[in-house]
Amino acid sequence: MPTISDFLYGALYQRQCRFANIERFIDQLEQVLDLTGSADADTAQRRIKAAAASLRGDAAIGSDAEAARELVARDLESLGTVDLSEIGRWETVTERLDDLAPRIQRRLADAGLAVTDAPLRVVEEFPEPFNRFTWSAFSPDREDEENFGIPTGVYFRRDRLRPLYSEALFAHEVIHTVTGQTDPEVFAMGLEEGIAEVLGTCYGSLAVLTEPVIRNLLVYGRHGAERDKLWSVYLDHTRQAFLLYREFGLDGLVELVRRGRAAIHDAEKRLMTGTHRDLGLPRGNWDEETTRLLEFSTLGFLPSHVFSPLECLLAINAEAGLTATEVCRRAGVDPDCGRPVLEGLGARSALFVQDGERIGYSNVERYLELEQASGVAVMRYLPPGG
């Protein structure tokens, strides 16, 4: 039977919450929700809703910690509205991957990539010497098999399996199994990760995931605040790969992958020197959904409006015409605590202008409208921790 954790992640990737660091958000939840126990979909939904209610207090908010509990409760309430029956169709995420991975492979194979010989291998820990890394998944190539005796395939750590996320990660990892077939002795550089994001995460996983789910995966995974540097590196190289995609389409990227890692290294150099248009790759096959995902994640999304929990709670209530005290009361914050925070926030964020005690001008309402229209949180909070 699935665990509460499975249902929680299944809900999470179907909603765009306001938190800006997924690991810290989960850390907050573990204080009020046992993620390890098994449950059916209805039970999981009830427990998520109960956890949200347990975070709420009656008194006015007077600290960042209290503001964080309120914002986490709101995100949990949103997650509690998701229909979890689809997640409950599989007993384990491994079974889910076994069923869905072939569909991803077929989509990529139809695009011209030889990804069918990439067996899924779920392990307790990665074989040496890769057991030192904290990755969720990796794809050893023929060189690793010859040097370390590791059979090729796509390896997942069992404790890192997540519904929805693991399907996208599988799509990403199988791209690496193709590049390693040509010149496995060449060590992968960053652009290969960016190409795997374009061809795998954004294109291949569309075989089993919806566009909104993939968009949420990209926001949580690539646009988080104060997360491991690796994720911003992935995003930077996805921007590079998007340049190639815009110029050559899927056909060009597929051909580049087939040429191997030395060719990808050369393409990375050409991107940095502005000569990538001369790579001699075929042009064709721009996929509309993939294009939208890439435009959104590399160009359209605003990742910079991240605040402390108390700042965020005040900011989303800073409507033009209200006094600072009225903003605080609307946010449920003690005015003695909130007024100085609000004044400092206006000066630093430029979201609104405070004229004496009153909010004179504010773009907050426009950003809230933007969030409503796009289904994506722009003004986000950083949960405590780290």
Tab-separated table of C-alpha atoms in Angstrom, residues 42 72 74 78 81 97 105 111 113 208 227 230 252 322:
chain	number	residue	atom	x	y	z
A	42	ASP	CA	-9.038	8.921	1.472
A	72	VAL	CA	2.658	25.880	5.584
A	74	ARG	CA	-2.239	27.142	3.674
A	78	SER	CA	-4.264	23.313	-1.023
A	81	THR	CA	-7.960	19.334	-2.206
A	97	LEU	CA	7.693	3.286	-12.734
A	105	GLN	CA	11.019	5.183	-23.746
A	111	ALA	CA	12.066	10.923	-31.711
A	113	LEU	CA	16.875	7.993	-29.539
A	208	VAL	CA	2.996	10.150	-18.813
A	227	ARG	CA	18.960	24.819	-2.327
A	230	LEU	CA	23.618	21.634	-8.340
A	252	GLY	CA	19.108	18.769	-33.819
A	322	LEU	CA	-4.580	50.266	3.528
